[in-house]
Tab-separated table of C-alpha atoms in Angstrom:
chain	number	residue	atom	x	y	z
O	16	UNK	CA	0.000	0.000	0.000
O	17	UNK	CA	1.278	3.528	-0.807
O	18	UNK	CA	0.005	4.830	2.543
O	19	UNK	CA	-0.502	3.139	5.925
O	20	UNK	CA	-3.987	1.955	6.812
O	21	UNK	CA	-5.968	1.575	10.015
O	22	UNK	CA	-9.242	-0.150	10.809
O	23	UNK	CA	-11.413	0.517	13.854
O	24	UNK	CA	-12.964	-2.344	15.771
O	25	UNK	CA	-15.974	-0.117	16.547
O	26	UNK	CA	-16.653	2.727	14.124
O	27	UNK	CA	-18.651	5.729	15.412
O	28	UNK	CA	-21.955	6.535	13.756
O	29	UNK	CA	-22.418	9.909	12.084
O	30	UNK	CA	-24.756	10.910	14.899
O	31	UNK	CA	-21.958	10.258	17.399
O	32	UNK	CA	-19.408	12.104	15.245
O	33	UNK	CA	-21.419	15.315	15.039
O	34	UNK	CA	-22.728	15.207	18.612
O	35	UNK	CA	-19.187	14.776	19.982
O	36	UNK	CA	-17.900	17.610	17.793
O	37	UNK	CA	-20.719	19.916	18.912
O	38	UNK	CA	-20.083	19.174	22.592
O	39	UNK	CA	-16.421	20.123	22.236
O	40	UNK	CA	-17.256	23.231	20.190
O	41	UNK	CA	-19.285	24.634	23.086
O	42	UNK	CA	-16.327	24.680	25.511
O	43	UNK	CA	-15.440	28.351	26.217
O	44	UNK	CA	-12.153	29.501	24.680
O	45	UNK	CA	-9.696	32.151	25.785
O	46	UNK	CA	-9.591	35.373	23.773
O	47	UNK	CA	-5.953	34.757	22.858
O	48	UNK	CA	-5.031	31.307	21.463
O	49	UNK	CA	-2.898	29.263	23.872
O	50	UNK	CA	0.837	29.070	23.269
O	51	UNK	CA	1.322	25.726	25.021
O	52	UNK	CA	-0.489	22.405	25.055
O	53	UNK	CA	-2.421	21.945	28.323
O	54	UNK	CA	-0.295	19.714	30.566
O	55	UNK	CA	-3.060	17.194	31.094
O	56	UNK	CA	-3.362	16.667	27.307
O	57	UNK	CA	0.292	16.451	26.246
O	58	UNK	CA	0.235	12.650	26.001
O	59	UNK	CA	-2.878	12.669	23.842
O	60	UNK	CA	-1.443	15.279	21.488
O	61	UNK	CA	1.956	13.583	21.246
O	62	UNK	CA	0.612	10.030	20.861
O	63	UNK	CA	2.110	9.174	24.249
O	64	UNK	CA	5.438	10.747	23.382
O	65	UNK	CA	5.788	9.310	19.871
O	66	UNK	CA	5.216	12.578	17.963
O	67	UNK	CA	7.820	15.319	18.283
O	68	UNK	CA	6.652	18.562	19.946
O	69	UNK	CA	7.923	22.025	19.040
O	70	UNK	CA	6.668	25.565	19.522
O	71	UNK	CA	5.529	27.684	16.573
O	72	UNK	CA	2.933	30.205	17.691
O	73	UNK	CA	0.300	32.122	15.692
O	74	UNK	CA	-2.729	34.160	16.692
O	75	UNK	CA	-5.117	33.815	13.755
O	76	UNK	CA	-8.449	33.872	15.572
O	77	UNK	CA	-11.450	35.336	13.823
O	78	UNK	CA	-10.923	38.777	15.342
O	79	UNK	CA	-7.355	39.277	14.113
O	80	UNK	CA	-7.150	37.096	11.010
O	81	UNK	CA	-7.460	38.338	7.445
O	82	UNK	CA	-11.066	38.865	6.420
O	83	UNK	CA	-12.442	37.056	3.364
O	84	UNK	CA	-11.962	38.895	0.081
O	85	UNK	CA	-13.076	38.553	-3.546
O	86	UNK	CA	-16.108	36.455	-2.648
O	87	UNK	CA	-18.239	39.119	-4.315
O	88	UNK	CA	-16.120	38.941	-7.479
O	89	UNK	CA	-16.440	35.286	-8.502
O	90	UNK	CA	-17.219	36.147	-12.146
O	91	UNK	CA	-13.763	37.655	-12.605
O	92	UNK	CA	-12.048	34.815	-10.731
O	93	UNK	CA	-13.706	32.218	-12.962
O	94	UNK	CA	-11.885	33.763	-15.945
O	95	UNK	CA	-8.442	33.464	-14.355
O	96	UNK	CA	-5.807	31.175	-15.792
O	97	UNK	CA	-4.296	28.385	-13.719
O	98	UNK	CA	-1.285	30.549	-12.845
O	99	UNK	CA	-3.341	33.599	-11.863
O	100	UNK	CA	-5.816	31.571	-9.812
O	101	UNK	CA	-3.069	29.789	-7.889
O	102	UNK	CA	-1.491	33.174	-7.135
O	103	UNK	CA	-4.442	33.782	-4.796
O	104	UNK	CA	-3.409	30.815	-2.656
O	105	UNK	CA	-0.881	31.424	0.136
O	106	UNK	CA	0.758	28.069	-0.661
O	107	UNK	CA	2.888	27.411	-3.750
O	108	UNK	CA	2.113	23.707	-3.288
O	109	UNK	CA	-1.567	24.400	-4.130
O	110	UNK	CA	-0.761	23.542	-7.740
O	111	UNK	CA	-0.809	19.898	-6.655
O	112	UNK	CA	-4.558	19.977	-6.079
O	113	UNK	CA	-5.081	21.639	-9.473
O	114	UNK	CA	-3.062	18.856	-11.088
O	115	UNK	CA	-5.157	16.248	-9.278
O	116	UNK	CA	-8.431	17.801	-10.484
O	117	UNK	CA	-7.120	17.890	-14.044
O	118	UNK	CA	-6.873	14.108	-13.840
O	119	UNK	CA	-10.090	13.588	-11.854
O	120	UNK	CA	-12.606	16.105	-13.290
O	121	UNK	CA	-15.714	17.024	-11.302
O	122	UNK	CA	-18.259	17.411	-14.106
O	123	UNK	CA	-21.768	17.791	-12.707
O	124	UNK	CA	-20.719	16.883	-9.160
O	125	UNK	CA	-21.813	18.411	-5.859
O	126	UNK	CA	-19.079	18.932	-3.306
O	127	UNK	CA	-17.646	20.447	-0.182
O	128	UNK	CA	-14.693	22.682	0.658
O	129	UNK	CA	-13.379	22.435	4.212
O	130	UNK	CA	-11.374	25.329	5.612
O	131	UNK	CA	-11.441	27.963	2.894
O	132	UNK	CA	-8.880	30.776	3.027
O	133	UNK	CA	-9.516	34.506	2.790
O	134	UNK	CA	-9.648	34.078	-0.994
O	135	UNK	CA	-12.061	31.632	-2.698
O	136	UNK	CA	-9.374	30.113	-4.920
O	137	UNK	CA	-10.304	26.520	-4.073
O	138	UNK	CA	-14.037	27.069	-4.585
O	139	UNK	CA	-13.368	28.652	-7.980
O	140	UNK	CA	-10.984	25.817	-8.843
O	141	UNK	CA	-13.635	23.136	-8.316
O	142	UNK	CA	-16.136	25.125	-10.408
O	143	UNK	CA	-13.559	25.527	-13.179
O	144	UNK	CA	-13.170	21.746	-13.151
O	145	UNK	CA	-16.877	21.199	-13.773
O	146	UNK	CA	-18.485	20.997	-10.318
O	147	UNK	CA	-22.190	21.848	-10.349
O	148	UNK	CA	-22.144	23.463	-6.906
O	149	UNK	CA	-20.077	23.518	-3.731
O	150	UNK	CA	-20.681	24.136	-0.035
O	151	UNK	CA	-17.817	25.741	1.880
O	152	UNK	CA	-17.413	25.428	5.652
O	153	UNK	CA	-15.673	28.289	7.430
O	154	UNK	CA	-15.859	30.358	10.597
O	155	UNK	CA	-15.961	33.693	8.754
O	156	UNK	CA	-18.993	35.228	7.064
O	157	UNK	CA	-18.751	35.404	3.273
O	158	UNK	CA	-20.463	37.898	0.975
O	159	UNK	CA	-20.842	35.645	-2.047
O	160	UNK	CA	-21.573	37.266	-5.414
O	161	UNK	CA	-25.317	37.010	-5.967
O	162	UNK	CA	-25.033	35.430	-9.423
O	163	UNK	CA	-23.095	32.502	-7.922
O	164	UNK	CA	-25.198	31.836	-4.824
O	165	UNK	CA	-26.832	28.901	-6.588
O	166	UNK	CA	-23.379	27.335	-7.096
O	167	UNK	CA	-21.448	28.395	-3.970
O	168	UNK	CA	-22.907	28.456	-0.473
O	169	UNK	CA	-21.195	28.975	2.882
O	170	UNK	CA	-22.202	27.487	6.221
O	171	UNK	CA	-20.791	27.703	9.723
O	172	UNK	CA	-19.442	24.547	11.415
O	173	UNK	CA	-22.102	24.732	14.132
O	174	UNK	CA	-24.855	24.849	11.506
O	175	UNK	CA	-23.453	21.682	9.964
O	176	UNK	CA	-23.349	19.947	13.351
O	177	UNK	CA	-27.000	20.824	13.999
O	178	UNK	CA	-28.181	19.929	10.494
O	179	UNK	CA	-25.905	17.055	9.553
O	180	UNK	CA	-28.779	14.900	8.265
O	181	UNK	CA	-29.156	17.292	5.310
O	182	UNK	CA	-25.634	16.523	4.128
O	183	UNK	CA	-24.883	12.923	5.084
O	184	UNK	CA	-23.872	10.843	2.053
O	185	UNK	CA	-25.153	13.536	-0.321
O	186	UNK	CA	-21.848	14.844	-1.730
O	187	UNK	CA	-19.737	13.506	-4.590
O	188	UNK	CA	-16.440	15.072	-3.531
O	189	UNK	CA	-14.704	17.127	-0.860
O	190	UNK	CA	-11.585	19.289	-1.042
O	191	UNK	CA	-9.387	20.572	1.765
O	192	UNK	CA	-5.943	22.114	1.407
O	193	UNK	CA	-3.710	23.110	4.329
O	194	UNK	CA	-6.610	23.120	6.784
O	195	UNK	CA	-7.101	19.769	8.513
O	196	UNK	CA	-3.677	19.913	10.182
O	197	UNK	CA	-4.624	23.086	12.103
O	198	UNK	CA	-7.859	21.780	13.619
O	199	UNK	CA	-7.867	21.392	17.382
O	200	UNK	CA	-4.732	23.475	18.035
O	201	UNK	CA	-6.574	26.711	18.902
O	202	UNK	CA	-4.710	28.850	16.376
O	203	UNK	CA	-7.911	30.035	14.721
O	204	UNK	CA	-9.942	30.344	17.900
O	205	UNK	CA	-11.123	26.738	17.649
O	206	UNK	CA	-11.374	24.481	20.735
O	207	UNK	CA	-8.269	22.615	21.896
O	208	UNK	CA	-8.799	19.005	20.833
O	209	UNK	CA	-6.081	16.318	20.536
O	210	UNK	CA	-8.057	14.552	17.797
O	211	UNK	CA	-9.573	17.610	16.127
O	212	UNK	CA	-8.071	16.659	12.765
O	213	UNK	CA	-9.443	13.129	12.998
O	214	UNK	CA	-12.911	14.436	13.842
O	215	UNK	CA	-12.858	16.603	10.705
O	216	UNK	CA	-12.016	13.584	8.587
O	217	UNK	CA	-14.862	11.618	10.173
O	218	UNK	CA	-17.268	14.443	9.349
O	219	UNK	CA	-16.069	14.506	5.748
O	220	UNK	CA	-16.479	10.751	5.495
O	221	UNK	CA	-20.060	11.040	6.737
O	222	UNK	CA	-20.927	13.646	4.097
O	223	UNK	CA	-19.377	11.863	1.122
O	224	UNK	CA	-21.273	9.284	-0.845
O	225	UNK	CA	-19.730	5.846	-0.829
O	226	UNK	CA	-17.030	6.047	-3.452
O	227	UNK	CA	-16.884	9.831	-3.108
O	228	UNK	CA	-13.598	11.611	-3.825
O	229	UNK	CA	-11.556	13.533	-1.265
O	230	UNK	CA	-8.801	15.921	-2.383
O	231	UNK	CA	-6.620	16.423	0.679
O	232	UNK	CA	-3.463	18.493	1.137
O	233	UNK	CA	-1.566	18.201	4.432
O	234	UNK	CA	2.083	18.572	5.595
O	235	UNK	CA	3.829	15.237	5.258
O	236	UNK	CA	6.982	13.962	6.927
O	237	UNK	CA	7.729	12.764	10.468
O	238	UNK	CA	4.885	12.648	12.984
O	239	UNK	CA	5.116	15.967	14.838
O	240	UNK	CA	3.189	18.956	16.195
O	241	UNK	CA	4.470	22.507	15.945
O	242	UNK	CA	2.105	24.025	18.472
O	243	UNK	CA	-0.049	25.922	17.810
O	244	UNK	CA	0.774	26.184	14.105
O	245	UNK	CA	0.090	22.737	12.654
O	246	UNK	CA	0.614	18.981	12.648
O	247	UNK	CA	2.947	17.027	10.395
O	248	UNK	CA	1.802	13.590	9.259
O	249	UNK	CA	4.070	10.570	9.405
O	250	UNK	CA	3.214	6.862	9.226
O	251	UNK	CA	1.224	6.720	12.487
O	252	UNK	CA	-0.891	9.874	12.319
O	253	UNK	CA	-1.359	9.427	8.578
O	254	UNK	CA	-2.874	5.984	9.140
O	255	UNK	CA	-5.215	7.490	11.753
O	256	UNK	CA	-6.153	10.301	9.355
O	257	UNK	CA	-6.929	7.935	6.485
O	258	UNK	CA	-9.115	5.559	8.485
O	259	UNK	CA	-12.101	4.638	6.328
O	260	UNK	CA	-10.572	5.989	3.098
O	261	UNK	CA	-9.127	4.136	0.124
O	262	UNK	CA	-5.949	5.687	-1.355
O	263	UNK	CA	-6.067	6.425	-5.100
O	264	UNK	CA	-3.236	8.750	-6.100
O	265	UNK	CA	-0.677	11.319	-4.970
O	266	UNK	CA	0.161	14.591	-6.724
O	267	UNK	CA	2.720	17.337	-6.186
O	268	UNK	CA	3.160	20.896	-7.427
O	269	UNK	CA	6.144	19.800	-9.527
O	270	UNK	CA	4.337	17.620	-12.049
O	271	UNK	CA	0.925	17.339	-13.661
O	272	UNK	CA	1.222	13.552	-13.492
O	273	UNK	CA	0.548	11.431	-10.432
O	274	UNK	CA	3.559	10.527	-8.328
O	275	UNK	CA	5.109	7.144	-7.690
O	276	UNK	CA	6.946	8.354	-4.576
O	277	UNK	CA	6.127	10.715	-1.732
O	278	UNK	CA	7.294	14.356	-2.031
O	279	UNK	CA	8.961	16.108	0.879
O	280	UNK	CA	6.309	18.569	2.015
O	281	UNK	CA	2.669	19.006	1.056
O	282	UNK	CA	0.902	16.423	-1.090
O	283	UNK	CA	-2.632	15.959	-2.285
O	284	UNK	CA	-3.900	12.503	-1.525
O	285	UNK	CA	-6.849	11.587	-3.706
O	286	UNK	CA	-8.927	8.903	-2.030
O	287	UNK	CA	-12.178	7.040	-2.536
O	288	UNK	CA	-14.496	6.483	0.389
O	289	UNK	CA	-15.882	2.961	0.682
O	290	UNK	CA	-15.716	2.378	-3.059
O	291	UNK	CA	-18.147	-0.441	-3.864
O	292	UNK	CA	-16.012	-1.401	-6.881
O	293	UNK	CA	-12.978	-2.190	-4.724
O	294	UNK	CA	-12.559	-5.868	-3.957
O	295	UNK	CA	-12.905	-6.278	-0.204
O	296	UNK	CA	-13.801	-9.271	1.945
O	297	UNK	CA	-17.568	-9.749	2.226
O	298	UNK	CA	-18.797	-8.463	5.558
O	299	UNK	CA	-21.984	-9.436	7.345
O	300	UNK	CA	-24.515	-6.603	7.263
O	301	UNK	CA	-26.221	-6.235	10.643
O	302	UNK	CA	-28.713	-3.930	12.308
O	303	UNK	CA	-25.844	-2.267	14.194
O	304	UNK	CA	-23.850	-1.618	10.993
O	305	UNK	CA	-26.836	0.242	9.487
O	306	UNK	CA	-27.421	2.608	12.401
O	307	UNK	CA	-26.504	5.698	10.341
O	308	UNK	CA	-28.985	4.776	7.607
O	309	UNK	CA	-31.744	4.003	10.113
O	310	UNK	CA	-31.165	7.322	11.897
O	311	UNK	CA	-31.367	9.184	8.588
O	312	UNK	CA	-34.643	7.481	7.705
O	313	UNK	CA	-36.075	8.375	11.102
O	314	UNK	CA	-35.022	11.971	10.499
O	315	UNK	CA	-37.002	12.059	7.255
O	316	UNK	CA	-34.274	11.404	4.682
O	317	UNK	CA	-35.774	9.269	1.858
O	318	UNK	CA	-34.449	5.778	1.299
O	319	UNK	CA	-33.854	6.497	-2.401
O	320	UNK	CA	-31.299	9.191	-1.571
O	321	UNK	CA	-29.042	6.890	0.481
O	322	UNK	CA	-25.933	5.430	-1.116
O	323	UNK	CA	-26.084	1.714	-0.318
O	324	UNK	CA	-24.372	-1.435	-1.466
O	325	UNK	CA	-26.719	-4.187	-2.706
O	326	UNK	CA	-26.153	-6.135	0.514
O	327	UNK	CA	-26.932	-3.087	2.659
O	328	UNK	CA	-30.055	-2.279	0.651
O	329	UNK	CA	-31.328	-5.828	1.036
O	330	UNK	CA	-30.634	-5.866	4.780
O	331	UNK	CA	-32.243	-2.464	5.283
O	332	UNK	CA	-35.335	-3.567	3.366
O	333	UNK	CA	-35.730	-6.473	5.780
O	334	UNK	CA	-35.317	-4.157	8.780
O	335	UNK	CA	-37.890	-1.703	7.421
O	336	UNK	CA	-40.335	-4.493	6.644
O	337	UNK	CA	-40.199	-5.664	10.246
O	338	UNK	CA	-40.573	-2.170	11.691
O	339	UNK	CA	-43.611	-0.930	9.746
O	340	UNK	CA	-45.890	-1.990	12.587
O	341	UNK	CA	-43.373	-1.661	15.416
O	342	UNK	CA	-40.956	0.973	16.617
O	343	UNK	CA	-37.226	1.178	16.001
O	344	UNK	CA	-34.850	0.728	18.916
O	345	UNK	CA	-34.450	3.806	21.088
O	346	UNK	CA	-30.674	3.589	20.780
O	347	UNK	CA	-30.874	4.517	17.102
O	348	UNK	CA	-33.452	7.278	17.081
O	349	UNK	CA	-32.378	10.882	16.550
O	350	UNK	CA	-35.205	12.261	18.667
O	351	UNK	CA	-35.010	12.260	22.439
O	352	UNK	CA	-38.507	11.678	23.742
O	353	UNK	CA	-40.314	9.233	21.468
O	354	UNK	CA	-39.748	5.926	19.731
O	355	UNK	CA	-42.743	5.942	17.379
O	356	UNK	CA	-41.954	6.295	13.706
O	357	UNK	CA	-42.632	4.516	10.464
O	358	UNK	CA	-39.929	5.332	7.992
O	359	UNK	CA	-41.100	3.812	4.730
O	360	UNK	CA	-42.997	5.591	1.951
O	361	UNK	CA	-44.944	4.097	-0.909
O	362	UNK	CA	-43.407	6.421	-3.521
O	363	UNK	CA	-39.614	6.898	-3.835
O	364	UNK	CA	-38.426	10.456	-3.379
O	365	UNK	CA	-37.913	11.749	-6.953
O	366	UNK	CA	-35.536	14.652	-6.337
O	367	UNK	CA	-31.757	14.635	-5.933
O	368	UNK	CA	-30.505	18.180	-5.218
O	369	UNK	CA	-33.548	19.381	-3.274
O	370	UNK	CA	-33.917	17.610	0.069
O	371	UNK	CA	-37.370	16.882	1.598
O	372	UNK	CA	-38.916	20.085	2.956
O	373	UNK	CA	-41.411	18.635	5.438
O	374	UNK	CA	-40.268	19.095	9.056
O	375	UNK	CA	-38.563	15.831	10.055
O	376	UNK	CA	-38.705	16.734	13.756
O	377	UNK	CA	-42.502	16.325	13.874
O	378	UNK	CA	-43.498	13.430	16.107
O	379	UNK	CA	-47.109	12.859	15.100
O	380	UNK	CA	-50.606	13.506	16.413
O	381	UNK	CA	-50.759	14.343	20.146
O	382	UNK	CA	-46.962	14.211	20.488
O	383	UNK	CA	-45.299	15.610	22.513
O	384	UNK	CA	-48.728	16.727	23.879
O	385	UNK	CA	-52.347	16.998	22.662
O	386	UNK	CA	-52.092	20.793	22.772
O	387	UNK	CA	-48.776	21.085	20.888
O	388	UNK	CA	-47.844	18.798	18.038
O	389	UNK	CA	-47.220	18.536	14.316
O	390	UNK	CA	-48.106	15.602	12.104
O	391	UNK	CA	-45.453	13.436	10.493
O	392	UNK	CA	-45.387	13.535	6.677
O	393	UNK	CA	-47.150	10.156	6.325
O	394	UNK	CA	-50.126	11.479	8.329
O	395	UNK	CA	-50.633	14.457	5.988
O	396	UNK	CA	-49.617	12.798	3.571
O	397	UNK	CA	-46.852	14.556	1.649
O	398	UNK	CA	-46.188	13.547	-1.963
O	399	UNK	CA	-43.322	14.983	-4.011
O	400	UNK	CA	-43.170	15.248	-7.797
O	401	UNK	CA	-40.391	16.342	-10.136
O	402	UNK	CA	-41.093	18.272	-13.334
O	403	UNK	CA	-42.579	21.496	-14.679
O	404	UNK	CA	-44.250	23.770	-12.100
O	405	UNK	CA	-47.022	25.709	-13.857
O	406	UNK	CA	-47.585	28.006	-10.880
O	407	UNK	CA	-43.935	29.022	-10.495
O	408	UNK	CA	-42.741	28.544	-14.094
O	409	UNK	CA	-39.793	26.309	-13.146
O	410	UNK	CA	-39.012	23.393	-15.446
O	411	UNK	CA	-37.026	21.231	-12.982
O	412	UNK	CA	-39.153	21.781	-9.892
O	413	UNK	CA	-39.215	19.397	-6.962
O	414	UNK	CA	-42.652	20.271	-5.617
O	415	UNK	CA	-45.464	19.397	-3.256
O	416	UNK	CA	-48.703	20.898	-1.996
O	417	UNK	CA	-49.187	21.301	1.731
O	418	UNK	CA	-52.822	20.525	2.434
O	419	UNK	CA	-53.354	19.831	6.130
O	420	UNK	CA	-55.968	17.513	7.688
O	421	UNK	CA	-58.788	18.928	9.807
O	422	UNK	CA	-57.615	20.171	13.196
O	423	UNK	CA	-54.221	21.279	11.908
O	424	UNK	CA	-53.017	24.209	9.825
O	425	UNK	CA	-50.195	24.770	7.351
O	426	UNK	CA	-47.123	26.443	8.836
O	427	UNK	CA	-44.067	27.450	6.779
O	428	UNK	CA	-40.761	28.354	8.411
O	429	UNK	CA	-39.147	31.268	6.547
O	430	UNK	CA	-35.997	31.183	8.655
O	431	UNK	CA	-37.267	33.991	10.859
O	432	UNK	CA	-40.318	32.195	12.227
O	433	UNK	CA	-43.496	30.442	11.075
O	434	UNK	CA	-46.033	31.956	8.703
O	435	UNK	CA	-49.491	30.597	7.849
O	436	UNK	CA	-50.331	28.938	4.547
O	437	UNK	CA	-52.973	30.256	2.136
O	438	UNK	CA	-55.582	32.338	3.955
O	439	UNK	CA	-58.491	30.564	2.209
O	440	UNK	CA	-57.321	27.198	3.527
O	441	UNK	CA	-56.376	25.821	0.093
O	442	UNK	CA	-53.198	23.716	-0.231
O	443	UNK	CA	-50.007	25.793	-0.267
O	444	UNK	CA	-47.636	25.239	-3.173
O	445	UNK	CA	-43.992	24.592	-2.206
O	446	UNK	CA	-41.247	24.079	-4.767
O	447	UNK	CA	-37.495	23.863	-5.224
O	448	UNK	CA	-35.515	24.165	-8.465
O	449	UNK	CA	-33.111	21.235	-8.841
O	450	UNK	CA	-30.569	23.586	-10.428
O	451	UNK	CA	-30.542	25.814	-7.313
O	452	UNK	CA	-31.507	23.639	-4.344
O	453	UNK	CA	-33.502	26.248	-2.370
O	454	UNK	CA	-37.172	25.867	-1.390
O	455	UNK	CA	-39.882	28.500	-1.857
O	456	UNK	CA	-43.528	28.712	-0.848
O	457	UNK	CA	-46.303	30.530	-2.707
O	458	UNK	CA	-48.643	31.956	-0.062
O	459	UNK	CA	-51.668	33.913	-1.299
O	460	UNK	CA	-49.791	34.493	-4.553
O	461	UNK	CA	-46.621	35.769	-2.845
O	462	UNK	CA	-43.397	33.780	-3.208
O	463	UNK	CA	-41.050	33.563	-0.208
O	464	UNK	CA	-38.093	31.322	0.765
O	465	UNK	CA	-38.860	28.556	3.271
O	466	UNK	CA	-36.679	26.154	5.222
O	467	UNK	CA	-39.323	23.633	6.346
O	468	UNK	CA	-43.087	23.134	6.380
O	469	UNK	CA	-45.476	21.235	8.633
O	470	UNK	CA	-49.104	20.678	9.599
O	471	UNK	CA	-49.359	21.924	13.181
O	472	UNK	CA	-51.872	22.144	16.001
O	473	UNK	CA	-53.176	24.568	17.058
C-alpha cells in the first residue's frame, strides 16, 4: 500500500461524530489562542510521546485574522488562468490539487470545501473543473456574489453539526488544502482538541457518498506537532487520518502527473471512500452496521437518496419491513422523547438536489402533547413530484402541496419564524428548483423562501 492503513474495531456513527464535535465546540475559549499544550493533554497530542513537539505560535483567531476577500467577485475569478488563480493561494504547493483535479474532473458533481482561506481560490478551482455546486465550511462570514449563490454556499461549522442529516452521504467530492492539520490546536480560535483533525475527517467521510472523492493536502513527513501552528503527518498519524478511506493517487506541485513516490512537504492525496467497486472481503450486514442509515430514515431522509451497497439495501429492506408496525430501537433514534416512527414511503423520493422540505422533527398527532404537536409527513400525507411547475414557471421543480388535515393548519418556516399557509385554507404550493436547491412557498400568490413546512396544532 502507498500509505498506511488503520481499521477501527468499533466505528462511530455519524450521529456520534457530530454530537461529539458539537459538545467540544461549546467549551469556552480564551480570547488569545494558547501558546502551550495543556499539561493534562500532552500525552494525547503527542501520541504518548511518539510525535515530536515544538513551539511555533500564531494568533489567527477570527478577530485578528485576514477577512475574506473577492467572494463578491467570482465572475472575474472564474476567468483566471491556472497561474493567476493559484497566485491567490498562500501556498505554492496548491498547484498539486489543481493537477489532481485535471486528472479527476468534477463534471456535474456536488461537493464540499473544508477550511477555505480569505480568498475563494479553491471554490473557484472546483467550479472551473466542472463541479455543479459547492458548499464551503468556514468560521468567517462570506459575501458571495449574488449570481453565484446557486453554485457556492457557505455554512458555519455549528450549523453543519445541527443539520448534519441534510448533508450525510449527499456529496460527490470534498476538497481541503492546508486546513485539517490546524484543527484542534486553537490557532484560529477553535477548541483545543487532541483529535480535532481526525474528527474533521470523520465528518467529511459522513458527508461523502460511498465512493466519493476527497482531495486532501496536508504537511507530510515525520509525525510531529508545531504548536499551535500545525501537525505534520508521518506513518502513524497518517494511518489514523486515512481511516475509512481508500488511497487512489498522490500529486505534487512539480508535475501534472501522479507521483510514484512521496514528495517532501505538502501532497494531495486523492482517495475514494468505501468504493463499492474495490474488492474487499464480504462483511456481514447487521442492524448495528446500518445505524446511520436508520437514523437518517427516522429523520425524514428518503431511502432512495441513500448510497447503499446491494447487501446493505437488502438488509435495510428487511429491517424496514419488520418495523412498519413496530418501533425502532431507542438507541438509534435521533429524537429524544419518542420511539414511534414509520420510515417507509410508498413512492420513492424523486428529487436529488432538493432535500425533503417537510419538518422531520414532527413526532405525530398528540406528540409531545395533545395541545402542541405537528403531524409526520405520512399522516398528511406529503407527496413529491419532479417536473414542470405551472404556478412558479420552473421546469425542474421538486414540488409538493401542503394541504393539512382537519384540526391542523399549514405552517411554513421562513428562517425567521413560522407563517401561515394560504388564507383561504387551500393547499399551499412549495417548490425547489433542482438547479438551485432552495425551497420557496407561494402563499396567497406571494413567493417567499422557506426552510421547512409542517401541519401543526393549534
